Amino acid sequence: MSKYTTGELAKLCDVSVRTVQFYDVKKLLEPTELTEGGRRLYSENDLKKLKLICVLKAMGLSLDSIRDILASKTPSKVLRLLLEEQTKRIDAEIEEKKKQREVIHTLRESIGAMDTFPVNSVSDIEQMMT
């Protein structure tokens, strides 16, 4: 069975050593064992766990959500629910960004070739944004 140091584990998952140490402090990824000198050693299962943490983090899940998944007796159910919530949140952000883009497009068209921008137009912009 392979044992990995913090540095080796970090390199295999393309994260910093500090990230691995932080996950240990946050009780997300505790080492399988400590050497007599206090060095952390991680197992193959720990490597898989860190890869999962990295994937979930890349999907935008919070560390608290990830901890809930890892601690759950039914992790697939918890993950499914969290992914549904994350999808809804992302969809809402996309809609908000589309609205912002539309306002920008409208504003750009209304400005046209104007050399100056009258101050009273700010209230018009606010109305367009709402």
mmCIF file of C-alpha atoms in Angstrom:
data_model
loop_
_atom_site.group_PDB
_atom_site.id
_atom_site.type_symbol
_atom_site.label_atom_id
_atom_site.label_comp_id
_atom_site.label_asym_id
_atom_site.label_seq_id
_atom_site.Cartn_x
_atom_site.Cartn_y
_atom_site.Cartn_z
ATOM 1 C CA MET A 1 0.000 0.000 0.000
ATOM 2 C CA SER A 2 1.418 3.370 -1.067
ATOM 3 C CA LYS A 3 2.112 6.105 1.436
ATOM 4 C CA TYR A 4 2.367 9.713 0.317
ATOM 5 C CA THR A 5 3.888 12.716 2.025
ATOM 6 C CA THR A 6 2.032 16.007 1.977
ATOM 7 C CA GLY A 7 4.204 17.228 -0.892
ATOM 8 C CA GLU A 8 3.696 14.080 -2.961
ATOM 9 C CA LEU A 9 -0.049 14.152 -2.419
ATOM 10 C CA ALA A 10 -0.214 17.838 -3.332
ATOM 11 C CA LYS A 11 1.744 17.245 -6.530
ATOM 12 C CA LEU A 12 -0.454 14.306 -7.570
ATOM 13 C CA CYS A 13 -3.590 16.465 -7.185
ATOM 14 C CA ASP A 14 -2.063 19.679 -8.549
ATOM 15 C CA VAL A 15 -2.671 21.652 -5.353
ATOM 16 C CA SER A 16 -0.288 23.374 -2.975
ATOM 17 C CA VAL A 17 1.154 21.758 0.127
ATOM 18 C CA ARG A 18 -0.570 24.534 2.055
ATOM 19 C CA THR A 19 -3.940 23.419 0.615
ATOM 20 C CA VAL A 20 -3.411 19.852 1.847
ATOM 21 C CA GLN A 21 -2.399 21.175 5.270
ATOM 22 C CA PHE A 22 -5.443 23.465 5.325
ATOM 23 C CA TYR A 23 -7.758 20.547 4.541
ATOM 24 C CA ASP A 24 -6.175 18.665 7.441
ATOM 25 C CA VAL A 25 -6.810 21.580 9.821
ATOM 26 C CA LYS A 26 -10.412 21.799 8.550
ATOM 27 C CA LYS A 27 -10.842 18.038 9.160
ATOM 28 C CA LEU A 28 -11.567 17.341 5.493
ATOM 29 C CA LEU A 29 -8.485 15.246 4.859
ATOM 30 C CA GLU A 30 -6.651 13.962 7.884
ATOM 31 C CA PRO A 31 -3.507 11.891 7.330
ATOM 32 C CA THR A 32 -3.741 8.147 7.740
ATOM 33 C CA GLU A 33 -0.703 8.226 9.975
ATOM 34 C CA LEU A 34 2.010 10.430 11.396
ATOM 35 C CA THR A 35 5.672 9.476 11.474
ATOM 36 C CA GLU A 36 7.638 9.623 14.707
ATOM 37 C CA GLY A 37 8.936 12.963 13.494
ATOM 38 C CA GLY A 38 5.391 14.253 13.019
ATOM 39 C CA ARG A 39 5.275 14.096 9.226
ATOM 40 C CA ARG A 40 1.876 13.422 7.741
ATOM 41 C CA LEU A 41 1.494 10.306 5.620
ATOM 42 C CA TYR A 42 -1.465 9.704 3.341
ATOM 43 C CA SER A 43 -2.838 6.481 1.856
ATOM 44 C CA GLU A 44 -4.211 5.642 -1.562
ATOM 45 C CA ASN A 45 -7.717 6.234 -0.157
ATOM 46 C CA ASP A 46 -6.624 9.667 1.033
ATOM 47 C CA LEU A 47 -5.423 10.409 -2.488
ATOM 48 C CA LYS A 48 -8.837 9.456 -3.882
ATOM 49 C CA LYS A 49 -10.520 11.563 -1.229
ATOM 50 C CA LEU A 50 -8.398 14.607 -2.102
ATOM 51 C CA LYS A 51 -9.204 14.152 -5.792
ATOM 52 C CA LEU A 52 -12.911 14.104 -4.912
ATOM 53 C CA ILE A 53 -12.516 17.224 -2.778
ATOM 54 C CA CYS A 54 -10.793 18.975 -5.688
ATOM 55 C CA VAL A 55 -13.554 18.017 -8.135
ATOM 56 C CA LEU A 56 -16.300 19.169 -5.771
ATOM 57 C CA LYS A 57 -14.421 22.396 -5.049
ATOM 58 C CA ALA A 58 -14.010 23.022 -8.800
ATOM 59 C CA MET A 59 -17.791 22.686 -9.155
ATOM 60 C CA GLY A 60 -18.164 25.547 -6.691
ATOM 61 C CA LEU A 61 -19.216 23.628 -3.593
ATOM 62 C CA SER A 62 -18.173 25.121 -0.274
ATOM 63 C CA LEU A 63 -15.852 23.287 2.076
ATOM 64 C CA ASP A 64 -18.734 22.925 4.531
ATOM 65 C CA SER A 65 -20.824 21.229 1.831
ATOM 66 C CA ILE A 66 -17.923 18.975 0.929
ATOM 67 C CA ARG A 67 -17.468 18.061 4.592
ATOM 68 C CA ASP A 68 -21.181 17.173 4.764
ATOM 69 C CA ILE A 69 -20.809 14.884 1.755
ATOM 70 C CA LEU A 70 -17.729 13.165 3.139
ATOM 71 C CA ALA A 71 -19.306 12.695 6.582
ATOM 72 C CA SER A 72 -22.671 11.471 5.310
ATOM 73 C CA LYS A 73 -23.846 7.884 5.544
ATOM 74 C CA THR A 74 -25.542 8.463 2.177
ATOM 75 C CA PRO A 75 -22.979 10.606 0.333
ATOM 76 C CA SER A 76 -24.525 10.105 -3.111
ATOM 77 C CA LYS A 77 -27.883 11.423 -1.880
ATOM 78 C CA VAL A 78 -26.288 14.450 -0.208
ATOM 79 C CA LEU A 79 -24.146 15.085 -3.285
ATOM 80 C CA ARG A 80 -27.180 14.886 -5.565
ATOM 81 C CA LEU A 81 -29.051 17.457 -3.451
ATOM 82 C CA LEU A 82 -26.076 19.784 -3.259
ATOM 83 C CA LEU A 83 -25.518 19.554 -7.009
ATOM 84 C CA GLU A 84 -29.161 20.425 -7.629
ATOM 85 C CA GLU A 85 -28.797 23.483 -5.385
ATOM 86 C CA GLN A 86 -25.543 24.439 -7.093
ATOM 87 C CA THR A 87 -27.159 24.113 -10.525
ATOM 88 C CA LYS A 88 -30.028 26.393 -9.461
ATOM 89 C CA ARG A 89 -27.573 28.949 -8.093
ATOM 90 C CA ILE A 90 -25.507 28.902 -11.280
ATOM 91 C CA ASP A 91 -28.644 29.194 -13.428
ATOM 92 C CA ALA A 92 -29.707 32.253 -11.424
ATOM 93 C CA GLU A 93 -26.242 33.788 -11.853
ATOM 94 C CA ILE A 94 -26.398 33.135 -15.604
ATOM 95 C CA GLU A 95 -29.784 34.876 -15.828
ATOM 96 C CA GLU A 96 -28.436 37.844 -13.873
ATOM 97 C CA LYS A 97 -25.407 38.076 -16.174
ATOM 98 C CA LYS A 98 -27.671 37.906 -19.249
ATOM 99 C CA LYS A 99 -29.681 40.830 -17.881
ATOM 100 C CA GLN A 100 -26.491 42.787 -17.235
ATOM 101 C CA ARG A 101 -25.286 42.054 -20.759
ATOM 102 C CA GLU A 102 -28.599 43.244 -22.194
ATOM 103 C CA VAL A 103 -28.385 46.504 -20.231
ATOM 104 C CA ILE A 104 -24.834 47.026 -21.471
ATOM 105 C CA HIS A 105 -25.920 46.357 -25.049
ATOM 106 C CA THR A 106 -28.845 48.767 -24.738
ATOM 107 C CA LEU A 107 -26.660 51.421 -23.152
ATOM 108 C CA ARG A 108 -24.003 51.079 -25.844
ATOM 109 C CA GLU A 109 -26.634 51.525 -28.530
ATOM 110 C CA SER A 110 -28.148 54.574 -26.836
ATOM 111 C CA ILE A 111 -24.774 56.226 -26.343
ATOM 112 C CA GLY A 112 -23.923 55.793 -30.001
ATOM 113 C CA ALA A 113 -21.434 58.372 -31.164
ATOM 114 C CA MET A 114 -21.978 60.827 -28.319
ATOM 115 C CA ASP A 115 -18.783 62.588 -27.275
ATOM 116 C CA THR A 116 -20.122 63.533 -23.863
ATOM 117 C CA PHE A 117 -22.366 61.705 -21.505
ATOM 118 C CA PRO A 118 -24.924 63.913 -19.704
ATOM 119 C CA VAL A 119 -25.169 63.378 -15.943
ATOM 120 C CA ASN A 120 -28.974 63.204 -16.025
ATOM 121 C CA SER A 121 -28.616 60.051 -18.101
ATOM 122 C CA VAL A 122 -27.550 58.184 -14.963
ATOM 123 C CA SER A 123 -31.173 58.079 -13.769
ATOM 124 C CA ASP A 124 -32.181 56.712 -17.162
ATOM 125 C CA ILE A 125 -29.540 54.003 -16.819
ATOM 126 C CA GLU A 126 -30.820 53.106 -13.366
ATOM 127 C CA GLN A 127 -34.336 52.743 -14.771
ATOM 128 C CA MET A 128 -33.078 50.466 -17.564
ATOM 129 C CA MET A 129 -31.277 48.275 -15.055
ATOM 130 C CA THR A 130 -34.395 47.791 -12.969
#
